Every structure is written in structure tokens, then in C-alpha cells.
Tab-separated table of C-alpha atoms in Angstrom:
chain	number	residue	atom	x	y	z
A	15	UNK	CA	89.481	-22.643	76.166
A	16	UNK	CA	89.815	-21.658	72.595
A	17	UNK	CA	93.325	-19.694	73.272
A	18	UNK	CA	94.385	-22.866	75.467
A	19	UNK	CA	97.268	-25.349	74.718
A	20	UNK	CA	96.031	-28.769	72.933
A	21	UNK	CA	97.838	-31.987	75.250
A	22	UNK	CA	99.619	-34.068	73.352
A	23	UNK	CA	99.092	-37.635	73.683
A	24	UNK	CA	102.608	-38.479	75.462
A	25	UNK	CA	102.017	-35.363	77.952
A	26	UNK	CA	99.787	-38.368	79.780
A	27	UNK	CA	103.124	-39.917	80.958
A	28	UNK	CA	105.268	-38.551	84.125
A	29	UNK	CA	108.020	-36.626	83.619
A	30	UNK	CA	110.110	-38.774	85.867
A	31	UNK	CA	108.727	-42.290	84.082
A	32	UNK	CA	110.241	-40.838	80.154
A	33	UNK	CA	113.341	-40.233	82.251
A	34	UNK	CA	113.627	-43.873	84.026
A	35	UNK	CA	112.735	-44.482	80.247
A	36	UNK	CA	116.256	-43.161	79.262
A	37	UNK	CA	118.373	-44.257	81.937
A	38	UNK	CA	117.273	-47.776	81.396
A	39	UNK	CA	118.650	-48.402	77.745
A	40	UNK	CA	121.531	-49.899	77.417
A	41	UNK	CA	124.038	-48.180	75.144
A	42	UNK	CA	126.320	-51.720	74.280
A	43	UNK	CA	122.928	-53.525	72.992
A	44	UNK	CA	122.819	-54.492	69.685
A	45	UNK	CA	120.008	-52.477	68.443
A	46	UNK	CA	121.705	-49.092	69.791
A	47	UNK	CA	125.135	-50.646	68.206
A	48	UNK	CA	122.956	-50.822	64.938
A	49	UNK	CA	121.528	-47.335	65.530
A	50	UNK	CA	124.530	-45.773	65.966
A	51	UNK	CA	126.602	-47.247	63.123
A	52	UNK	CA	123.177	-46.040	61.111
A	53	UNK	CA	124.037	-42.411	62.192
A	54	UNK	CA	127.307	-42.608	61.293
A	55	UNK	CA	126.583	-44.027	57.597
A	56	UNK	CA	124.285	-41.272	57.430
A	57	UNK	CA	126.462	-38.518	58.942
A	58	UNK	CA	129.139	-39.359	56.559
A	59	UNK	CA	126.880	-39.509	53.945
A	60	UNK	CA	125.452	-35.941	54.574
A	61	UNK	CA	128.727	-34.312	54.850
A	62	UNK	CA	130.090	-35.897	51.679
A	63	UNK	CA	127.035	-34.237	49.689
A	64	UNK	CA	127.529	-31.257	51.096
A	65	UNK	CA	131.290	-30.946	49.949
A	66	UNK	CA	129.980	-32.258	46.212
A	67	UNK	CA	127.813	-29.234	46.346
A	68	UNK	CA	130.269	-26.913	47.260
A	69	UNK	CA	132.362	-28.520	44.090
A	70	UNK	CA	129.764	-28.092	42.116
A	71	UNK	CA	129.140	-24.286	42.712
A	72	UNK	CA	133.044	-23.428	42.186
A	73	UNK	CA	132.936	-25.447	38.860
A	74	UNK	CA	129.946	-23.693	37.913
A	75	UNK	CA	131.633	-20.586	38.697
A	76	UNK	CA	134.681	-21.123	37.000
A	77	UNK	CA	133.164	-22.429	33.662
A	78	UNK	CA	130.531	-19.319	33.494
A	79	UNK	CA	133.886	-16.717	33.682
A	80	UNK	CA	135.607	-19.199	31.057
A	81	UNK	CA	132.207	-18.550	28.882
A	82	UNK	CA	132.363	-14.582	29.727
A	83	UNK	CA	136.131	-15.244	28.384
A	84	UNK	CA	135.630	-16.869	24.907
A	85	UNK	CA	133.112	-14.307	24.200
A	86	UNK	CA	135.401	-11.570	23.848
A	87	UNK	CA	136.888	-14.021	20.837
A	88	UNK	CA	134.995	-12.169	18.531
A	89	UNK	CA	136.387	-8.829	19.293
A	90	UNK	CA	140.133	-9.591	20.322
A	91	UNK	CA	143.275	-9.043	18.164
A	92	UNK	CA	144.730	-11.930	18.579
A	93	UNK	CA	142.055	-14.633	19.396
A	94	UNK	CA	145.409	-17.285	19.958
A	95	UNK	CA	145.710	-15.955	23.359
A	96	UNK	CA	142.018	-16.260	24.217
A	97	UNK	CA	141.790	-19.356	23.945
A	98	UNK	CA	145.326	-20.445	25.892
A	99	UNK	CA	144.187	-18.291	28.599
A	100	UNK	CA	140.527	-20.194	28.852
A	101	UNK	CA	142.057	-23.592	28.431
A	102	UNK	CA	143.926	-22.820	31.431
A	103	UNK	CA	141.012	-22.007	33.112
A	104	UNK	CA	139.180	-25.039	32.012
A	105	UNK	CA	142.371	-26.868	33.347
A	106	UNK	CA	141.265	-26.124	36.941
A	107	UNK	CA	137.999	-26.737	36.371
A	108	UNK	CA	139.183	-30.319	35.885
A	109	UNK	CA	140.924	-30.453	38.858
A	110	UNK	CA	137.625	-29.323	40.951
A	111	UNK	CA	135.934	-32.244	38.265
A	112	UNK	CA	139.284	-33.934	39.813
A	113	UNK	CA	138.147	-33.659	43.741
A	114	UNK	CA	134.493	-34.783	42.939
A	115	UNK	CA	135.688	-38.614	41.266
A	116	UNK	CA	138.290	-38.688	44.119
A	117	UNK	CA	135.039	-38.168	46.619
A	118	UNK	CA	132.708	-40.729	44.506
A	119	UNK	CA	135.590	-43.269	44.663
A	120	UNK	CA	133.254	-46.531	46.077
A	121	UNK	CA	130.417	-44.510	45.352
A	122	UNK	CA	127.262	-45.171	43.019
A	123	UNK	CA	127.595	-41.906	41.413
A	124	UNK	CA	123.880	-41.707	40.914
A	125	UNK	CA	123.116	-41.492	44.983
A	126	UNK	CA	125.124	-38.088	44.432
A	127	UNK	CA	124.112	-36.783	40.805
A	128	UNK	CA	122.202	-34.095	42.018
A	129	UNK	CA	124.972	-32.720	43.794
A	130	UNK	CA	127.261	-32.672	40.920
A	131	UNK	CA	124.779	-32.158	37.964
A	132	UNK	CA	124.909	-28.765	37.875
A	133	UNK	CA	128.319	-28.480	37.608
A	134	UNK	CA	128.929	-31.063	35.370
A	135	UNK	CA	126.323	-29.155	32.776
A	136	UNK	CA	128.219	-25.792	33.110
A	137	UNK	CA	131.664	-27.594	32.393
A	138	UNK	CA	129.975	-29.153	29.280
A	139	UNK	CA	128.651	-25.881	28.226
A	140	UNK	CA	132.415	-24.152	28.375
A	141	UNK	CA	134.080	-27.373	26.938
A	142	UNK	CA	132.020	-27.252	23.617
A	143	UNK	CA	131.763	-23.688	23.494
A	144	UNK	CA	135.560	-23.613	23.463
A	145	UNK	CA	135.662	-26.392	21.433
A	146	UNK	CA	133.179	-25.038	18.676
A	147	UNK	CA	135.233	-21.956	18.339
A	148	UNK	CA	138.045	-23.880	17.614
A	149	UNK	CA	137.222	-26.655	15.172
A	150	UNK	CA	132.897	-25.348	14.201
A	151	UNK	CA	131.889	-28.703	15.485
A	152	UNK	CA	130.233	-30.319	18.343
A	153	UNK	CA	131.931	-31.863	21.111
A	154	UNK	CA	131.312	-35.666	21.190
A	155	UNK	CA	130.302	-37.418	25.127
A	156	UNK	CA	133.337	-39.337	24.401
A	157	UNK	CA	136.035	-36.437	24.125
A	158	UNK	CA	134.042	-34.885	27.410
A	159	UNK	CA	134.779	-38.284	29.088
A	160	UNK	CA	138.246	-38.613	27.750
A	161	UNK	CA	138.854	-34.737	29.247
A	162	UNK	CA	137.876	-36.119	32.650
A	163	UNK	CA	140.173	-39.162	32.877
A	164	UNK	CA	142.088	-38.400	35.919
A	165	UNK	CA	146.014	-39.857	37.377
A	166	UNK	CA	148.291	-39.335	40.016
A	167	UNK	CA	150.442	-37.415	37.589
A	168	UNK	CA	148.678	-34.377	36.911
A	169	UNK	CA	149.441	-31.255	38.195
A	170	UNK	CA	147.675	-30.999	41.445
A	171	UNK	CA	148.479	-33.543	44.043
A	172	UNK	CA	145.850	-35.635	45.076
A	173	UNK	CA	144.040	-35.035	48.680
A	174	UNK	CA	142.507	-37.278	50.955
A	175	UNK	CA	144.410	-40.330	49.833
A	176	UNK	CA	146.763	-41.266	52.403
A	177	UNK	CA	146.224	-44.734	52.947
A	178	UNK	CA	147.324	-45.326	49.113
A	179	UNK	CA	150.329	-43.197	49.107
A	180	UNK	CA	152.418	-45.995	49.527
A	181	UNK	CA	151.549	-47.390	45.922
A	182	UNK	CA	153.973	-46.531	43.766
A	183	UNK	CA	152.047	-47.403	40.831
A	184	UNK	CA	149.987	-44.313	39.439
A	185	UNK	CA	146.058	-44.226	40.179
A	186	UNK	CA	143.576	-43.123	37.882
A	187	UNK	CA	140.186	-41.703	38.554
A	188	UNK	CA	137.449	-40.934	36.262
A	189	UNK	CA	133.936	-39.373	36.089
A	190	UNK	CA	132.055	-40.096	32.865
A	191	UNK	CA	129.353	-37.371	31.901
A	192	UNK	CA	125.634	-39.244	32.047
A	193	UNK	CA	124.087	-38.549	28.439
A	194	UNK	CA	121.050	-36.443	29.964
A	195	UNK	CA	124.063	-33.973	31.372
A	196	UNK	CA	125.689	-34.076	28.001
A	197	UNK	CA	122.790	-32.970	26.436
A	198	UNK	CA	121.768	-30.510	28.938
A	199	UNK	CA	125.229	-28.646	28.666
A	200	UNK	CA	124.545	-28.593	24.433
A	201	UNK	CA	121.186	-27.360	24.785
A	202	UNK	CA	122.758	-24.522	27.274
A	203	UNK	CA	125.493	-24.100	24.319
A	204	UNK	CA	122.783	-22.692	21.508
A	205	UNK	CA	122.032	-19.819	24.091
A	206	UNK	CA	125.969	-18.636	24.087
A	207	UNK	CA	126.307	-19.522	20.129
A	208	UNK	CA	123.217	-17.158	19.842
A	209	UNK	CA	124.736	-14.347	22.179
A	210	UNK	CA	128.093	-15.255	19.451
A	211	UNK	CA	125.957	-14.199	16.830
A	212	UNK	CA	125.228	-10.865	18.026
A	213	UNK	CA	128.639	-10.017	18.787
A	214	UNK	CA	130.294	-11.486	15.334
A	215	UNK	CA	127.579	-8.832	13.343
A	216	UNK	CA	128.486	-6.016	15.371
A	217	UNK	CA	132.106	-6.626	14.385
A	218	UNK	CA	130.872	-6.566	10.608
A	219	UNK	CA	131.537	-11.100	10.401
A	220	UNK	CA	128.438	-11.486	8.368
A	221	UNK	CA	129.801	-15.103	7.443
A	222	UNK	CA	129.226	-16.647	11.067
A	223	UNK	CA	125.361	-15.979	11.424
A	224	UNK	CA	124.938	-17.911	8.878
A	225	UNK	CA	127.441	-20.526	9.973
A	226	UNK	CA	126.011	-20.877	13.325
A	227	UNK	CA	122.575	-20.825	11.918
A	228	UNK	CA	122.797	-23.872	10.294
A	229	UNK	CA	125.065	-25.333	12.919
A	230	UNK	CA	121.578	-24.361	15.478
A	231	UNK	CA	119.778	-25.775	12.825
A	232	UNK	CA	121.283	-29.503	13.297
A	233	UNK	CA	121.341	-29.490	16.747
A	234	UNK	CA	117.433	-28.442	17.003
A	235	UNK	CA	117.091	-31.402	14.620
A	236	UNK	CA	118.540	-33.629	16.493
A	237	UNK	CA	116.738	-32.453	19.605
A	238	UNK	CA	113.478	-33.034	17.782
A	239	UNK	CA	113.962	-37.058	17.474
A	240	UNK	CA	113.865	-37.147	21.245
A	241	UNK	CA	110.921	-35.004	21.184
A	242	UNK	CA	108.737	-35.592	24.686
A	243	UNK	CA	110.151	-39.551	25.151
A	244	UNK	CA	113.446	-37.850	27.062
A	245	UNK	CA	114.145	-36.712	30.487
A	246	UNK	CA	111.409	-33.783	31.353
A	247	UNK	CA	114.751	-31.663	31.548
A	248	UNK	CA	115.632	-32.319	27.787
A	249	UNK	CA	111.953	-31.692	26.421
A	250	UNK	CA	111.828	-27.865	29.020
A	251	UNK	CA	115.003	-26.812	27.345
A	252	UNK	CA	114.103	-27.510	23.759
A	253	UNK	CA	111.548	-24.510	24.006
A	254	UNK	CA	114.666	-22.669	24.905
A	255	UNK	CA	116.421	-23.595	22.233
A	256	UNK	CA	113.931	-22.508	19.616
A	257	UNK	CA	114.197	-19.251	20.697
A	258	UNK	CA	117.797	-19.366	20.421
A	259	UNK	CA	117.296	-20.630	17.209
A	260	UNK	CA	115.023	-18.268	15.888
A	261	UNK	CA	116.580	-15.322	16.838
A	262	UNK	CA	119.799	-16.495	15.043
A	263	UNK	CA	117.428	-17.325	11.560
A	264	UNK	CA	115.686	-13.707	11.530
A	265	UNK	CA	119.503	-11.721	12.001
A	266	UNK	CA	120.346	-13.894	8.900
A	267	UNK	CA	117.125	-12.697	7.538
A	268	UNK	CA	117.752	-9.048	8.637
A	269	UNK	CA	121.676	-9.679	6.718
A	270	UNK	CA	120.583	-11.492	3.580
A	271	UNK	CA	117.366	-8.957	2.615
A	272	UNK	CA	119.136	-5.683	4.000
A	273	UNK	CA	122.855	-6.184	4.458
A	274	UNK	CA	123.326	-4.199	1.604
A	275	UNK	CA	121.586	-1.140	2.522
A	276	UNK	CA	122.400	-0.753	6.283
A	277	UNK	CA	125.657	0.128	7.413
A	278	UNK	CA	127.965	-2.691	8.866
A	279	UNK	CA	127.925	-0.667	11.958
A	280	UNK	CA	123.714	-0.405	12.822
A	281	UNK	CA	123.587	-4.051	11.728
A	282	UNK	CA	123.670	-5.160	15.159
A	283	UNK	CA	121.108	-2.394	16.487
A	284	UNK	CA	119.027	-3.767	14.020
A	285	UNK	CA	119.747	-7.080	15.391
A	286	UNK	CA	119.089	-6.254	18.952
A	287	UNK	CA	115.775	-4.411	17.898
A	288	UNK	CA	114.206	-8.293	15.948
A	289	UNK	CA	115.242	-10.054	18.953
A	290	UNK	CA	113.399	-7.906	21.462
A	291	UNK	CA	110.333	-7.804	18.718
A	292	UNK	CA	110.661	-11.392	18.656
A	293	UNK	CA	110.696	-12.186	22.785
A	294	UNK	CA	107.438	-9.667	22.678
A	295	UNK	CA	105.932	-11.379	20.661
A	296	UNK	CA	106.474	-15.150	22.414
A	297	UNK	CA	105.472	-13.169	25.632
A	298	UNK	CA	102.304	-12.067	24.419
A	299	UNK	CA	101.822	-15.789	22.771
């Protein structure tokens, strides 16, 4: 009937025959030998993505409270102390960084790069925020890659590496940023340099806007010569970046035509007010 059951195809066979079935392979023959050493591979496998994931998400954690961090730069007495306090917390970031090249040791990194991605991005995006606020330049790939250059001498022992103990001679790991992460993280960084914006012009810095503007301004640039040939991640996060970009251009608008006449304290209000007029607009768009 139309409420009935459908048969499958193998229900044709006897109950007792699928059983004989089972009873007659032979565990010790060489295609079960194969099989299983195939489920172990793959069982290993499985459980070693699983742990890069887990990395991932605490060094994504980690560098989004070291961004929360350097934003109160803008507003703290003594700025000195922000930043020793985040690059301690970007130290143990690097030790999480640290457990991921231990577990890609014999490893094509790429077999696991959606794992660690993520996390990797995040890092970047702390690492040249930090870094910007420190020297108003970009972090290069190379001085990422150099940060995660990795020995038996750091601070935190290493794990999972008993069967080299014995080596008295220290071993070095590494885990070099792919360029389509490193730019990634740097698009990521115009969103938190545009959030640095805000807060430097409601502490009355009407120098950084400007600063950061044409710092924005570069980057976009630069952005613009890869244009639609680069990764589809790359071309979805330069819309991003425009915004970014453009909200940062109008406060140095809102500064340069009205500064003067509106107090140090509403300039921000003002701020906030273009920025939401601005996202309504691009909504409507």
C-alpha cells in the first residue's frame, strides 16, 4: 500500500546467508590487513584535525581579547604598559601557533589548512594591529614568519615528543603564514584601524584620522592590483574594506570642513552619526 515499507534490494537475501557472509571472512587476509591499516590512517587523521581545530579556536580567542586590549591604547595613561601586557598575550598565542607546527611535523600543511586558517588570520590581524601602533607601518609576511620560528628553548616545554627527548641538540619547528592568510588577516586589520579612528577623535587626536586614512588608502591600493585574479576570499573582503575605508575618509571630511566649529567633545557623535548615514545608504544600494 501507499503507507507500506519499500524492500530494499538486499532484503531478498536470508538473514542467516549475510551472517554465514560474516563469519566466513578471514580477518589475517591481506585485503582486511589493507582495510584495517586504511582505518587507522584515517582515524589518526580525523583526530589530528580535530585537535588543529580546537587550536585554532583558542588562538582565535586569544588574539580577538589581545585586539579588545590595544584598543583601549587610545584612551590609557600610559600606553607603555598596553602594549607589554598584549605582547604577553600574543606570546601564548605563539605557543598555541607552537602546538599546531609540532602537530603538522611530517605533514603537508595544506591537507590541514582549513583547520588552522582561521586562526592563523586572527593572529595576523593582532600581530599587525600591535605592530601598526607601534611603528605606523605594515607588518611584512616575513616578520609574521620570523615570529613563528619555533625551538626547544622557549618557554613552554614541548609535548608529544618523547621519542626525541634524547637529542640533546635543540629542535626547531616552524609554520610559515600562506600569502592568501597574510592578506586575509590585513584586510581584517582596516576594520580595527577604522574602529581606531573613532576612538582617537573622541579623545580630541585629530592627527590620526588622517594618518590612518592615508595609511587605508595604500592598503586599498594595493588590494586593487589583485582585483578579481586572487583567491575568491581576497576579492569578498575588498568590499569590506571600502567601507572601512570610506568611513575613515568622510570623519576626515567631517574634521577638516567642521573641526573648527564643533566641539572636540561631539566630534565623535558626529562621527558615529556619517557612519550610520553611510551603512544606510550601502544598504539601500
Amino acid at each position: 500500500g501507499s503507507g507500506g515499507f519499500r524492500k530494499r534490494k538486499h532484503d531478498n537475501f536470508p538473514h542467516g546467508q549475510k551472517r554465514e557472509e560474516k563469519e566466513n571472512v578471514n580477518p589475517s587476509s591481506p585485503l582486511m590487513t589493507s582495510f584495517k591499516s586504511f582505518q587507522l590512517e584515517l582515524d589518526t587523521r580525523h583526530d589530528k584535525y580535530e585537535r588543529l581545530v580546537k587550536l585554532s579556536r583558542d588562538i582565535t580567542i586569544e588574539s580577538k581579547r589581545t585586539i579588545f586590549l590595544l584598543h583601549r591604547f587610545t584612551s590609557a595613561p600610559n600606553g607603555e604598559e598596553i602594549l607589554n601586557e598584549s605582547e604577553v598575550k600574543l606570546d601564548a598565542v605563539r605557543r598555541k601557533i607552537k602546538q599546531v607546527a609540532q602537530e603538522l611535523i611530517g605533514e603537508d600543511m595544506y591537507q590541514f589548512h582549513r583547520a588552522i586558517s582561521p586562526g592563523l588570520q586572527e593572529y595576523i590581524e593582532a600581530a599587525s594591529f600591535q605592530y601598526f601602533i607601534k611603528t605606523r607601518s605594515l607588518i611584512s609576511i616575513e616578520e609574521i614568519n620570523k615570529q613563528l620560528i619555533f625551538t626547544t628553548e622557549d618557554r613552554e616545554e614541548t609535548t608529544n615528543m618523547t621519542s626525541n627527548s634524547q637529542d640533546k641538540q635543540p629542535h626547531t619547528w616552524s609554520l610559515k603564514v600562506t600569502p592568501v592568510d597574510y592578506l586575509l588577516g590585513v584586510a581584517d586589520l582596516t576594520g580595527e584601524l577604522m574602529r581606531l579612528c573613532i576612538s582617537s577623535v573622541g579623545n580630541g587626536d585629530i592627527d590620526t584620522p588622517f594618518e590612518l586614512s592615508q595609511f587605508l588608502r595604500q592598503i586599498y591600493d594595493g588590494f586593487t592590483f589583485i582585483g578579481n585574479t586572487g583567491p575568491y576570499e581576497v576579492s569578498k573582503k575588498l568590499y569590506t574594506l571600502k567601507q572601512s575605508l570610506a568611513k575613515v575618509e568622510n570623519a576626515c571630511y567631517t574634521l577638516k570642513v567642521r573641526g573648527s566649529e564643533i566641539p572636540k567633545h561631539m566630534l565623535a557623535d558626529v562621527f558615529s552619526t556619517k557612519t550610520e548615514l553611510i551603512d544606510q545608504e550601502e544598504g539601500l544600494s
